[in-house]
Amino acid sequence: MEKNIIRAIKGTKDILPDQSKKWQDLESSFRNFIQAYGYREIRTPAFEKTELFERGVGEGTDIVTKEMYTWEDRNGKSLTLKPELTAPVVRAYIQNNLVGESPLTKLYYFDSLFRRERPQKGRQRQFHQFGIEAIGSPYPECDAEVVASAYLFLSGLGLSELTLKLNSIGSKKSRKNYCDALIEFLNPFKNQLSELSQKRLSANPVRILDTKISHEIEILKDAPVIYDFLSEDDKTHFIEVMDLLDGLNIPYTRDNHLVRGLDYYCRTTFEITSEVLGGQDALCGGGRYDNLVELLGGKPTPAIGFAAGVERIMIALNEKTPQSENFECDIYVITMLRDSIKTGMIVANQLRQSGFRVEMDSLRRSMKSQLREANKMRAKYTAILGEEELKNKKITIKEMGTGDQKTIEIDSILSFFQK
Ligand code: AMP
């Protein structure tokens, strides 16, 4: 390794050409998939006022308390690189009065996020998510459509070892009653809880359900279950969501402990995990957030969405097919003399403008190594400009698969390939 090279920051990664084709494919499949449901893309700025996340994500959450990249701008304003996308999307929805366009606004995104987490496999400090937000409907069919679209998209990628976990955390009031019961249940075990769980017991007790510590999991086995605290309306909503998912043949498992970390969720919460990922097994998370629009200054508006992590999907996909395909070219233009370079460049450009993928050597390599390169790129044809060809304004086309070759007028090259 060279001395003094500048390395990427811990928790960030380069996406190199042998992977980027997979990223492009994922992005374009998601766009095609979700546009068929009527979602339109939204792109929001990379940084926002810190206040947006404090209000929109919740001051007691891990993201806001310890994971944000926040700095004071020159004018003293506190700014933050976006650690999640729902709050920025809702901010943009309110600010640009998207509600005026349609009572149900369906938005999707594909974006970069920043969280100062401890880097490990599947957990980075800059990472990518795609996701959707459906803003405007309180009804279970909207929940079912959002949950089903997440599951169908991921399973359509060929990720078969998926589990869709589903829960309802009810409305604010049901959750308050549940929190009180959970605190009452956990208080006698307080001294056996980790320092973090003890803190959560007073700040946000449902977060304790996320614990990975085995003796805490054991204690929680007899804990009250949130479903028993749901109001009749919450229960009916949840039952209808499940019924619609059953109708769509979407397999799910009920998970009473799935509460998600962010304050603004209510009713439906869900997560899709993959067995192949190991520790960081969540590929996608989502849920309903009926209070967020109002919390951020808009009119009370129900909403639901999901976000999926691109890096984790790539890890899961790479378990199947490790390498992206190489660049493949249609035609490799071989120039044998310095004098043929100019003509070669003109021909290559004409072909590219007609939609062909064309490569031409710019290292002044020998004909033999240009041919080797053409083979490596799996070029379907080579177009050879030798001395004779140049003199007679011709070009020799060789079909690489069969070895057949034919010399034609340079001016007829487009019509030759467009046949
Ligand atoms: P969240 O916004 O925390 O609900 O996360 C949604 C999805 O984003 C998760 O299921 C992960 O796939 C992905 N994700 C969250 N945090 C990270 C991270 N630090 N690095 C990579 N992916 C992440």
XYZ file of C-alpha atoms and ligand atoms in Angstrom:
442
model
C 0.000 0.000 0.000
C 1.326 3.470 -0.882
C 2.162 5.850 1.940
C 0.030 8.945 2.438
C -2.915 7.832 0.384
C -6.202 9.333 1.480
C -8.704 6.668 2.442
C -12.493 6.796 2.566
C -14.050 7.626 5.914
C -14.859 4.722 8.241
C -18.361 3.444 7.578
C -18.466 4.723 3.990
C -17.866 2.615 0.904
C -17.034 3.049 -2.750
C -19.360 1.293 -5.132
C -16.939 -0.041 -7.703
C -17.729 -0.893 -11.333
C -17.976 -4.630 -10.629
C -20.967 -3.841 -8.392
C -22.460 -0.705 -9.918
C -24.356 -2.571 -12.637
C -26.276 -4.342 -9.859
C -27.067 -1.008 -8.247
C -28.341 0.350 -11.555
C -30.466 -2.751 -12.087
C -31.934 -2.552 -8.580
C -32.729 1.115 -8.974
C -34.388 0.686 -12.355
C -36.367 -2.388 -11.269
C -37.635 -0.495 -8.243
C -38.616 2.509 -10.357
C -40.519 0.322 -12.825
C -42.126 -1.716 -10.081
C -43.336 1.173 -7.965
C -44.413 3.414 -10.826
C -46.881 0.667 -11.720
C -48.544 1.401 -8.342
C -48.780 5.100 -9.217
C -45.884 6.384 -7.086
C -43.859 9.371 -8.316
C -40.308 10.209 -7.353
C -39.373 12.873 -4.838
C -35.795 14.072 -4.269
C -35.064 16.095 -1.167
C -31.870 17.953 -0.144
C -28.971 16.135 1.524
C -29.220 18.319 4.633
C -32.029 19.914 6.563
C -32.578 21.977 9.702
C -31.712 19.822 12.719
C -35.078 20.747 14.188
C -36.849 18.732 11.469
C -35.384 15.487 12.791
C -35.657 16.463 16.457
C -39.366 17.064 15.942
C -40.048 14.504 13.226
C -38.007 11.533 14.443
C -38.226 12.191 18.171
C -35.740 13.621 20.660
C -35.477 10.415 22.673
C -34.593 8.170 19.714
C -31.141 6.688 19.022
C -30.985 8.520 15.711
C -31.461 11.940 17.267
C -29.553 11.413 20.495
C -26.407 9.857 19.111
C -26.365 9.150 15.395
C -26.838 12.435 13.562
C -24.147 14.307 11.677
C -24.971 17.776 12.919
C -23.012 20.985 12.639
C -23.456 24.671 13.151
C -23.464 26.624 9.926
C -21.652 29.939 9.650
C -24.787 31.856 10.550
C -25.236 29.801 13.712
C -28.057 27.591 12.346
C -27.927 23.927 13.279
C -27.973 21.682 10.198
C -28.006 17.872 9.858
C -27.222 15.400 7.069
C -30.428 13.441 6.640
C -30.473 10.280 8.765
C -33.859 9.118 7.435
C -36.262 10.107 4.716
C -39.781 10.217 6.070
C -39.373 13.541 7.870
C -37.797 15.300 4.834
C -40.454 13.890 2.491
C -43.240 15.042 4.810
C -41.548 18.453 5.159
C -41.492 18.755 1.345
C -45.100 17.536 1.117
C -46.270 20.266 3.503
C -44.033 23.037 2.170
C -44.992 22.448 -1.467
C -48.655 21.888 -0.696
C -48.733 18.525 -2.460
C -52.028 17.825 -0.743
C -53.530 20.451 -3.077
C -52.710 18.214 -6.058
C -54.445 15.089 -4.834
C -56.001 13.814 -1.588
C -53.649 10.811 -1.707
C -50.020 11.586 -2.474
C -47.834 8.622 -3.395
C -44.117 9.352 -3.376
C -41.035 7.190 -3.788
C -37.328 7.836 -3.350
C -33.893 6.291 -3.810
C -31.373 8.184 -1.702
C -28.265 8.373 0.493
C -28.502 8.617 4.288
C -26.094 9.325 7.110
C -26.031 7.854 10.609
C -23.076 7.736 12.968
C -23.504 4.077 13.862
C -20.815 1.544 14.700
C -19.824 0.200 11.279
C -20.164 -3.531 10.690
C -21.399 -5.815 7.928
C -24.686 -4.321 6.730
C -24.300 -1.214 8.855
C -22.623 1.863 7.441
C -22.420 5.534 8.233
C -23.427 6.546 4.746
C -25.904 4.090 3.276
C -28.722 4.030 0.764
C -32.423 3.425 0.980
C -35.310 3.298 -1.388
C -38.837 3.550 -0.180
C -42.315 4.941 -0.493
C -44.667 7.196 1.427
C -48.430 7.126 0.806
C -49.822 10.245 2.426
C -53.565 10.814 2.829
C -55.356 7.516 3.503
C -56.245 6.137 6.947
C -57.663 2.905 5.534
C -56.307 -0.645 5.856
C -56.203 -1.134 2.083
C -53.473 1.497 1.943
C -51.492 -0.361 4.650
C -51.963 -3.648 2.817
C -50.828 -2.160 -0.496
C -47.683 -0.657 1.055
C -46.758 -3.850 2.938
C -47.509 -6.048 -0.073
C -45.498 -3.860 -2.448
C -42.423 -4.065 -0.186
C -42.702 -7.835 0.085
C -43.450 -8.430 -3.586
C -40.588 -6.219 -4.720
C -38.024 -7.940 -2.494
C -39.232 -11.435 -3.286
C -39.294 -10.501 -6.988
C -35.541 -9.863 -6.733
C -35.121 -13.554 -6.070
C -34.541 -13.136 -2.332
C -36.417 -16.204 -1.172
C -35.380 -16.507 2.498
C -37.576 -13.586 3.503
C -39.730 -13.162 6.588
C -42.363 -10.460 6.762
C -43.082 -9.541 10.376
C -46.253 -7.658 11.097
C -47.666 -5.936 14.167
C -49.989 -3.171 15.222
C -48.852 -0.787 17.924
C -52.230 0.947 17.988
C -52.929 4.599 18.327
C -51.240 6.880 20.839
C -53.777 6.166 23.550
C -53.578 2.361 23.242
C -49.805 2.601 23.315
C -49.840 4.754 26.426
C -51.940 2.141 28.238
C -49.629 -0.593 27.010
C -46.516 1.315 28.110
C -47.968 1.697 31.605
C -48.635 -2.048 31.780
C -45.166 -2.864 30.459
C -43.525 -0.607 33.040
C -45.571 -2.223 35.786
C -44.539 -5.673 34.546
C -40.838 -4.798 34.185
C -40.380 -2.783 37.391
C -39.821 -5.855 39.611
C -37.065 -6.994 37.158
C -35.458 -3.557 36.965
C -32.182 -4.597 38.610
C -31.763 -7.475 36.163
C -32.039 -5.173 33.140
C -29.055 -3.737 31.291
C -28.178 -0.088 31.833
C -29.671 0.760 28.437
C -32.940 -1.041 29.134
C -33.178 0.630 32.533
C -32.905 3.996 30.805
C -35.510 2.939 28.275
C -37.851 1.846 31.017
C -38.487 5.453 31.903
C -37.875 7.102 28.488
C -39.456 4.751 25.926
C -40.270 1.328 27.466
C -41.504 -0.334 24.251
C -37.937 -0.074 22.906
C -36.934 -2.713 25.472
C -38.859 -5.199 23.307
C -36.059 -4.751 20.704
C -33.486 -6.218 23.072
C -31.034 -8.854 21.833
C -29.875 -9.825 25.348
C -30.952 -13.392 26.090
C -31.970 -13.048 29.757
C -34.024 -9.944 28.887
C -35.719 -11.898 26.094
C -36.503 -14.560 28.706
C -38.049 -11.985 31.089
C -40.111 -10.529 28.253
C -41.684 -13.876 27.413
C -44.401 -13.273 30.020
C -44.733 -9.543 29.343
C -48.111 -8.095 28.394
C -48.814 -8.172 24.662
C -49.639 -4.962 22.837
C -52.509 -6.518 20.881
C -54.507 -6.860 24.126
C -54.282 -3.103 24.632
C -55.483 -2.056 21.192
C -58.792 -0.192 20.970
C -61.630 -1.808 19.026
C -60.883 0.527 16.090
C -57.186 -0.382 16.136
C -58.022 -4.082 16.219
C -60.509 -3.829 13.361
C -57.936 -1.938 11.311
C -55.275 -4.557 11.981
C -57.600 -7.470 11.225
C -58.576 -5.869 7.922
C -54.927 -5.350 6.968
C -54.234 -9.040 7.652
C -57.319 -10.114 5.734
C -56.241 -8.095 2.683
C -52.720 -9.530 2.871
C -54.193 -13.025 3.074
C -56.241 -12.234 -0.031
C -53.030 -11.239 -1.833
C -51.291 -14.419 -0.636
C -48.602 -12.444 1.159
C -47.111 -14.638 3.888
C -46.449 -12.850 7.199
C -45.790 -13.699 10.799
C -47.247 -11.728 13.689
C -44.549 -10.250 15.906
C -45.798 -8.636 19.112
C -42.371 -7.196 19.787
C -42.083 -5.265 16.557
C -42.457 -1.702 17.775
C -39.808 0.099 15.675
C -37.621 2.800 17.127
C -39.199 5.992 15.913
C -41.746 7.988 17.871
C -44.087 8.806 15.052
C -45.321 5.297 14.197
C -48.841 4.121 14.998
C -50.981 1.090 14.126
C -49.360 -1.068 11.421
C -45.616 -1.711 11.764
C -43.707 -4.210 9.667
C -40.233 -5.428 8.893
C -38.819 -7.765 6.268
C -35.773 -9.779 7.266
C -33.533 -12.178 5.388
C -31.907 -15.252 6.876
C -28.798 -14.850 4.779
C -27.833 -11.568 6.462
C -26.917 -12.780 9.951
C -26.799 -10.095 12.676
C -28.140 -7.121 10.741
C -30.977 -9.033 9.169
C -33.536 -6.282 8.514
C -33.853 -5.476 4.839
C -36.826 -3.212 5.078
C -38.914 -1.503 7.721
C -42.081 0.509 7.629
C -45.279 1.515 9.233
C -48.101 3.947 9.637
C -47.423 7.439 10.953
C -50.725 9.284 11.241
C -49.394 12.040 13.507
C -46.284 13.144 11.674
C -47.772 15.579 9.153
C -49.464 17.492 11.946
C -46.353 17.309 14.126
C -44.411 19.014 11.349
C -46.934 21.815 10.975
C -49.355 20.430 8.363
C -53.022 19.539 8.669
C -53.666 16.205 10.413
C -53.068 13.654 7.630
C -52.718 9.875 7.914
C -49.794 8.227 6.145
C -47.821 5.015 5.786
C -44.534 4.054 4.141
C -41.495 1.818 4.103
C -37.752 2.118 3.575
C -35.440 -0.671 2.407
C -31.662 -0.722 2.781
C -29.787 -1.065 -0.509
C -26.457 -2.269 0.960
C -28.171 -5.132 2.787
C -30.098 -6.120 -0.319
C -26.781 -6.161 -2.196
C -25.246 -8.411 0.473
C -28.197 -10.782 0.161
C -28.049 -10.713 -3.639
C -24.291 -11.238 -3.657
C -24.789 -14.469 -1.745
C -26.435 -15.653 -4.969
C -24.423 -14.035 -7.786
C -21.224 -12.411 -6.563
C -20.155 -10.456 -9.650
C -21.914 -7.994 -11.882
C -21.610 -8.808 -15.541
C -18.753 -7.040 -17.316
C -19.271 -4.265 -19.766
C -20.269 -5.874 -23.040
C -19.834 -4.041 -26.286
C -21.567 -4.433 -29.612
C -18.730 -3.267 -31.808
C -15.035 -2.819 -31.093
C -13.367 -0.473 -33.580
C -9.786 -1.541 -34.215
C -7.384 1.038 -35.563
C -4.107 -0.360 -36.875
C -2.314 2.880 -37.738
C -2.026 6.338 -36.234
C -3.697 7.671 -39.415
C -6.783 5.582 -38.874
C -7.507 6.971 -35.387
C -9.447 9.998 -36.622
C -11.608 7.915 -38.993
C -12.060 5.307 -36.256
C -13.317 7.936 -33.812
C -15.794 9.297 -36.363
C -17.117 5.808 -37.134
C -17.347 4.898 -33.427
C -19.271 8.079 -32.648
C -21.718 7.567 -35.514
C -22.423 4.055 -34.284
C -22.886 5.217 -30.678
C -25.304 7.898 -31.798
C -27.320 5.138 -33.439
C -27.550 3.320 -30.118
C -24.719 0.754 -30.351
C -22.262 0.192 -27.516
C -18.939 0.875 -29.129
C -15.419 0.688 -27.771
C -12.244 1.967 -29.355
C -8.680 1.651 -28.136
C -7.038 4.828 -26.833
C -3.830 3.234 -25.619
C -2.316 2.783 -29.073
C -2.077 -0.938 -28.531
C -1.126 -3.446 -31.192
C -3.814 -5.053 -33.335
C -3.296 -8.295 -31.430
C -3.951 -6.743 -28.060
C -6.921 -4.782 -29.384
C -8.397 -8.087 -30.588
C -7.713 -9.650 -27.203
C -9.482 -6.731 -25.530
C -12.443 -7.082 -27.921
C -12.721 -10.741 -26.926
C -12.529 -9.882 -23.246
C -15.400 -7.443 -23.690
C -17.341 -10.074 -25.534
C -17.709 -7.728 -28.516
C -20.150 -9.101 -31.049
C -18.229 -7.489 -33.911
C -14.921 -5.831 -34.563
C -14.661 -3.107 -37.196
C -11.091 -3.052 -38.463
C -9.418 -0.045 -40.039
C -6.144 -1.232 -41.607
C -3.928 0.413 -44.198
C -5.798 -0.976 -47.216
C -9.173 -0.110 -45.756
C -8.129 3.444 -44.973
C -6.765 3.959 -48.474
C -9.986 2.689 -50.098
C -12.416 4.291 -47.608
C -13.467 0.832 -46.492
C -13.732 -1.012 -43.203
C -13.615 -4.738 -42.406
C -16.348 -6.110 -40.179
C -15.632 -9.334 -38.352
C -18.352 -11.267 -36.574
C -16.571 -12.549 -33.493
C -18.818 -15.539 -32.874
C -18.386 -17.096 -36.321
C -15.159 -15.467 -37.517
C -16.957 -14.386 -40.728
C -15.657 -11.146 -42.136
C -16.625 -8.752 -44.812
C -15.092 -5.536 -46.125
C -17.604 -2.764 -46.780
C -17.643 0.951 -47.677
C -17.107 3.048 -44.548
C -20.097 5.183 -45.494
C -22.365 2.131 -45.422
C -21.420 1.033 -41.888
C -24.593 2.350 -40.269
C -26.875 0.635 -42.753
C -24.790 -2.556 -42.378
C -25.438 -2.719 -38.639
C -28.983 -1.401 -38.776
C -30.061 -4.199 -41.114
P -34.785 2.331 9.280
O -34.807 3.656 8.548
O -33.886 2.343 10.477
O -36.144 1.790 9.528
O -34.090 1.302 8.301
C -34.682 0.795 7.161
C -33.700 -0.119 6.481
O -32.521 0.622 6.136
C -33.171 -1.239 7.377
O -34.043 -2.340 7.319
C -31.833 -1.524 6.760
O -31.974 -2.383 5.639
C -31.370 -0.175 6.286
N -30.424 0.475 7.243
C -30.726 1.151 8.355
N -29.606 1.617 8.947
C -28.572 1.228 8.168
C -27.151 1.420 8.231
N -26.570 2.120 9.182
N -26.393 0.864 7.242
C -26.955 0.157 6.235
N -28.297 -0.029 6.131
C -29.092 0.492 7.077
